[in-house]
PDB file of C-alpha atoms in Angstrom:
ATOM      1  CA  MET A 920     -49.756   4.907  30.015  1.00 43.00           C
ATOM      2  CA  SER A 921     -52.668   5.420  32.331  1.00 44.00           C
ATOM      3  CA  THR A 922     -52.951   8.359  34.719  1.00 56.00           C
ATOM      4  CA  GLY A 923     -55.557   7.110  37.197  1.00 80.00           C
ATOM      5  CA  HIS A 924     -56.916   3.819  38.573  1.00 90.00           C
ATOM      6  CA  LEU A 925     -58.895   1.689  36.226  1.00 93.00           C
ATOM      7  CA  THR A 926     -62.053  -0.091  37.162  1.00 95.00           C
ATOM      8  CA  ASN A 927     -61.671  -3.714  38.171  1.00 94.00           C
ATOM      9  CA  ASP A 928     -63.068  -4.968  34.842  1.00 95.00           C
ATOM     10  CA  GLU A 929     -60.835  -2.627  32.813  1.00 95.00           C
ATOM     11  CA  PHE A 930     -57.768  -3.700  34.850  1.00 95.00           C
ATOM     12  CA  LEU A 931     -58.380  -7.389  34.316  1.00 95.00           C
ATOM     13  CA  SER A 932     -58.921  -6.961  30.558  1.00 94.00           C
ATOM     14  CA  SER A 933     -55.776  -4.761  30.327  1.00 94.00           C
ATOM     15  CA  LEU A 934     -53.822  -7.306  32.384  1.00 93.00           C
ATOM     16  CA  ASN A 935     -54.948 -10.052  30.011  1.00 91.00           C
ATOM     17  CA  ASP A 936     -53.748  -7.970  27.078  1.00 91.00           C
ATOM     18  CA  LEU A 937     -50.360  -7.350  28.874  1.00 89.00           C
ATOM     19  CA  PHE A 938     -49.866 -11.111  29.300  1.00 87.00           C
ATOM     20  CA  THR A 939     -50.846 -11.719  25.655  1.00 85.00           C
ATOM     21  CA  ALA A 940     -48.328  -9.089  24.460  1.00 83.00           C
ATOM     22  CA  GLY A 941     -45.582 -10.703  26.586  1.00 74.00           C
ATOM     23  CA  ARG A 942     -46.375 -14.121  25.119  1.00 74.00           C
ATOM     24  CA  LYS A 943     -46.201 -12.871  21.567  1.00 73.00           C
ATOM     25  CA  LYS A 944     -42.762 -11.385  22.098  1.00 72.00           C
ATOM     26  CA  ASP A 945     -41.527 -14.740  23.461  1.00 64.00           C
ATOM     27  CA  HIS A 946     -39.818 -12.922  26.334  1.00 70.00           C
ATOM     28  CA  GLY A 947     -40.316 -10.166  28.895  1.00 74.00           C
ATOM     29  CA  SER A 948     -41.341  -9.553  32.517  1.00 82.00           C
ATOM     30  CA  ILE A 949     -44.578  -8.564  34.122  1.00 87.00           C
ATOM     31  CA  PHE A 950     -44.525  -7.246  37.589  1.00 90.00           C
ATOM     32  CA  LEU A 951     -47.641  -7.645  39.884  1.00 93.00           C
ATOM     33  CA  THR A 952     -47.856  -5.849  43.232  1.00 94.00           C
ATOM     34  CA  GLN A 953     -50.565  -5.358  45.790  1.00 93.00           C
ATOM     35  CA  LYS A 954     -50.784  -3.396  49.042  1.00 92.00           C
ATOM     36  CA  ALA A 955     -53.393  -2.261  51.488  1.00 88.00           C
ATOM     37  CA  LEU A 956     -54.531   1.347  51.181  1.00 84.00           C
ATOM     38  CA  ALA A 957     -54.634   3.095  54.527  1.00 76.00           C
ATOM     39  CA  TYR A 958     -55.822   6.549  53.573  1.00 70.00           C
ATOM     40  CA  ASP A 959     -58.770   8.219  55.359  1.00 66.00           C
ATOM     41  CA  GLN A 960     -58.218   6.157  58.413  1.00 65.00           C
ATOM     42  CA  GLU A 961     -58.312   7.346  61.992  1.00 69.00           C
ATOM     43  CA  PRO A 962     -54.924   7.206  63.652  1.00 71.00           C
ATOM     44  CA  LEU A 963     -53.878   3.834  64.955  1.00 69.00           C
ATOM     45  CA  PRO A 964     -53.782   3.181  68.719  1.00 72.00           C
ATOM     46  CA  GLU A 965     -50.320   2.993  70.334  1.00 79.00           C
ATOM     47  CA  ALA A 966     -48.676  -0.385  70.576  1.00 79.00           C
ATOM     48  CA  THR A 967     -49.065  -2.093  74.015  1.00 84.00           C
ATOM     49  CA  SER A 968     -47.864  -5.319  75.444  1.00 85.00           C
ATOM     50  CA  GLU A 969     -51.295  -6.794  74.890  1.00 83.00           C
ATOM     51  CA  ASN A 970     -51.562  -5.519  71.297  1.00 81.00           C
ATOM     52  CA  PRO A 971     -47.956  -5.024  69.908  1.00 83.00           C
ATOM     53  CA  PHE A 972     -49.184  -4.671  66.267  1.00 82.00           C
ATOM     54  CA  PRO A 973     -52.362  -2.581  66.234  1.00 75.00           C
ATOM     55  CA  ASP A 974     -52.201  -2.163  62.457  1.00 73.00           C
ATOM     56  CA  LEU A 975     -52.995  -5.944  61.999  1.00 75.00           C
ATOM     57  CA  ASN A 976     -56.521  -5.404  63.196  1.00 75.00           C
ATOM     58  CA  PRO A 977     -57.923  -2.281  61.593  1.00 74.00           C
ATOM     59  CA  ALA A 978     -61.351  -0.935  62.594  1.00 75.00           C
ATOM     60  CA  LYS A 979     -62.760  -1.493  59.135  1.00 79.00           C
ATOM     61  CA  PRO A 980     -61.446  -3.524  56.169  1.00 83.00           C
ATOM     62  CA  LEU A 981     -58.956  -1.791  53.978  1.00 85.00           C
ATOM     63  CA  PRO A 982     -59.138  -1.646  50.200  1.00 91.00           C
ATOM     64  CA  ILE A 983     -56.237  -3.053  48.220  1.00 93.00           C
ATOM     65  CA  LEU A 984     -54.244  -1.311  45.485  1.00 94.00           C
ATOM     66  CA  ILE A 985     -53.141  -3.728  42.774  1.00 95.00           C
ATOM     67  CA  ARG A 986     -50.564  -2.668  40.238  1.00 95.00           C
ATOM     68  CA  ALA A 987     -49.142  -4.321  37.118  1.00 93.00           C
ATOM     69  CA  THR A 988     -46.360  -3.212  34.826  1.00 91.00           C
ATOM     70  CA  ASN A 989     -44.392  -4.630  31.924  1.00 87.00           C
ATOM     71  CA  GLY A 990     -41.100  -3.789  33.620  1.00 79.00           C
ATOM     72  CA  LYS A 991     -39.550  -1.546  30.965  1.00 75.00           C
ATOM     73  CA  SER A 992     -36.542   0.394  32.180  1.00 72.00           C
ATOM     74  CA  LYS A 993     -35.854   4.120  32.056  1.00 71.00           C
ATOM     75  CA  GLU A 994     -34.346   3.820  28.647  1.00 74.00           C
ATOM     76  CA  LYS A 995     -37.614   2.405  27.291  1.00 75.00           C
ATOM     77  CA  ARG A 996     -39.964   4.543  29.387  1.00 76.00           C
ATOM     78  CA  SER A 997     -42.172   5.355  26.414  1.00 81.00           C
ATOM     79  CA  GLU A 998     -42.946   1.564  26.079  1.00 81.00           C
ATOM     80  CA  LYS A 999     -43.700   1.121  29.750  1.00 86.00           C
ATOM     81  CA  ILE A1000     -47.292   0.137  30.628  1.00 88.00           C
ATOM     82  CA  LYS A1001     -48.619   0.783  34.118  1.00 91.00           C
ATOM     83  CA  LEU A1002     -51.985  -0.530  35.317  1.00 94.00           C
ATOM     84  CA  SER A1003     -53.576  -0.092  38.690  1.00 95.00           C
ATOM     85  CA  THR A1004     -56.919  -0.563  40.324  1.00 95.00           C
ATOM     86  CA  VAL A1005     -58.382  -0.290  43.797  1.00 94.00           C
ATOM     87  CA  VAL A1006     -60.374  -3.287  45.089  1.00 94.00           C
ATOM     88  CA  GLU A1007     -62.827  -2.507  47.887  1.00 93.00           C
ATOM     89  CA  ALA A1008     -63.230  -5.015  50.754  1.00 90.00           C
ATOM     90  CA  ASP A1009     -66.678  -6.103  49.724  1.00 93.00           C
ATOM     91  CA  ALA A1010     -65.684  -6.958  46.097  1.00 94.00           C
ATOM     92  CA  MET A1011     -62.433  -8.660  47.023  1.00 93.00           C
ATOM     93  CA  ASP A1012     -63.592 -12.314  46.734  1.00 94.00           C
ATOM     94  CA  ALA A1013     -65.095 -11.915  43.361  1.00 95.00           C
ATOM     95  CA  PHE A1014     -62.122  -9.953  42.021  1.00 96.00           C
ATOM     96  CA  PHE A1015     -59.528 -12.422  43.216  1.00 95.00           C
ATOM     97  CA  VAL A1016     -61.392 -15.261  41.487  1.00 96.00           C
ATOM     98  CA  ARG A1017     -61.162 -13.445  38.138  1.00 96.00           C
ATOM     99  CA  TYR A1018     -57.690 -12.166  38.852  1.00 95.00           C
ATOM    100  CA  ALA A1019     -56.426 -15.704  39.487  1.00 95.00           C
ATOM    101  CA  GLU A1020     -58.001 -16.903  36.212  1.00 94.00           C
ATOM    102  CA  VAL A1021     -56.344 -14.103  34.250  1.00 93.00           C
ATOM    103  CA  CYS A1022     -52.921 -14.781  35.874  1.00 91.00           C
ATOM    104  CA  LYS A1023     -53.193 -18.587  35.321  1.00 90.00           C
ATOM    105  CA  ALA A1024     -54.151 -18.055  31.676  1.00 89.00           C
ATOM    106  CA  GLY A1025     -51.325 -15.579  31.158  1.00 84.00           C
ATOM    107  CA  MET A1026     -48.716 -17.823  32.757  1.00 81.00           C
ATOM    108  CA  SER A1027     -49.643 -20.915  30.732  1.00 78.00           C
ATOM    109  CA  GLY A1028     -47.356 -20.035  27.914  1.00 67.00           C
ATOM    110  CA  LEU A1029     -44.277 -19.515  30.106  1.00 67.00           C
ATOM    111  CA  LYS A1030     -41.163 -21.656  29.386  1.00 68.00           C
ATOM    112  CA  LYS A1031     -39.250 -23.229  32.139  1.00 70.00           C
ATOM    113  CA  ARG A1032     -36.098 -21.401  32.930  1.00 70.00           C
ATOM    114  CA  ASP A1033     -32.839 -23.073  31.662  1.00 75.00           C
ATOM    115  CA  ARG A1034     -30.599 -23.470  34.662  1.00 77.00           C
ATOM    116  CA  SER A1035     -28.063 -25.888  33.169  1.00 82.00           C
ATOM    117  CA  LYS A1036     -25.401 -23.184  32.678  1.00 81.00           C
ATOM    118  CA  ALA A1037     -25.698 -22.060  36.283  1.00 81.00           C
ATOM    119  CA  LYS A1038     -25.430 -25.602  37.531  1.00 83.00           C
ATOM    120  CA  GLU A1039     -22.291 -26.204  35.412  1.00 85.00           C
ATOM    121  CA  LYS A1040     -20.673 -23.070  36.913  1.00 85.00           C
ATOM    122  CA  LEU A1041     -21.556 -24.141  40.388  1.00 84.00           C
ATOM    123  CA  LYS A1042     -20.090 -27.565  39.873  1.00 84.00           C
ATOM    124  CA  ALA A1043     -16.895 -26.093  38.343  1.00 85.00           C
ATOM    125  CA  LYS A1044     -16.595 -23.728  41.324  1.00 84.00           C
ATOM    126  CA  LYS A1045     -17.058 -26.492  43.905  1.00 84.00           C
ATOM    127  CA  LYS A1046     -14.544 -28.712  42.008  1.00 83.00           C
ATOM    128  CA  LYS A1047     -12.004 -25.916  41.958  1.00 82.00           C
ATOM    129  CA  GLN A1048     -12.556 -25.256  45.720  1.00 82.00           C
ATOM    130  CA  GLY A1049     -12.362 -28.925  46.477  1.00 76.00           C
ATOM    131  CA  ALA A1050      -9.045 -29.298  44.581  1.00 70.00           C
ATOM    132  CA  GLY A1051      -7.635 -26.230  46.341  1.00 62.00           C
ATOM    133  CA  ALA A1052      -8.549 -27.628  49.837  1.00 57.00           C
ATOM    134  CA  ALA A1053      -6.870 -30.984  49.059  1.00 56.00           C
ATOM    135  CA  SER A1054      -3.651 -29.420  47.945  1.00 54.00           C
ATOM    136  CA  THR A1055      -3.490 -27.302  51.140  1.00 54.00           C
ATOM    137  CA  THR A1056      -3.840 -30.389  53.413  1.00 54.00           C
ATOM    138  CA  GLU A1057      -0.957 -32.124  51.450  1.00 55.00           C
ATOM    139  CA  ALA A1058       1.184 -29.093  51.905  1.00 55.00           C
ATOM    140  CA  LYS A1059       0.671 -29.037  55.714  1.00 55.00           C
ATOM    141  CA  LYS A1060       2.003 -32.658  55.981  1.00 53.00           C
TER     142      LYS A1060
END
């Protein structure tokens, strides 16, 4: 488990390893999140009728925090892997090109989710509700 932010290159190689480990196990989840970092910023101006959302147009571009985790629960906290990196505004385009490549390569081995059981349950529920509605109309006559 890492304690600080990784460099962009370290993050991408670790993310690739995380995808590879998930593929070897034949199951598992990987959670990817990103958010703008707004530290060391001057206070935002008050919202006005002309500019109701002043935070949409910051004075300078904000860096982005990107996180990845293998989604292990509290019971398996020792197995949980957390990765994070900060991408500065000037390096964003180059980072996202490589990030997209890593994500596409990691998701290539995914299996399509089997939804047949859920569809069968839904059909059975609709059939049951349809039969119940027909019997109530007959009882009213």
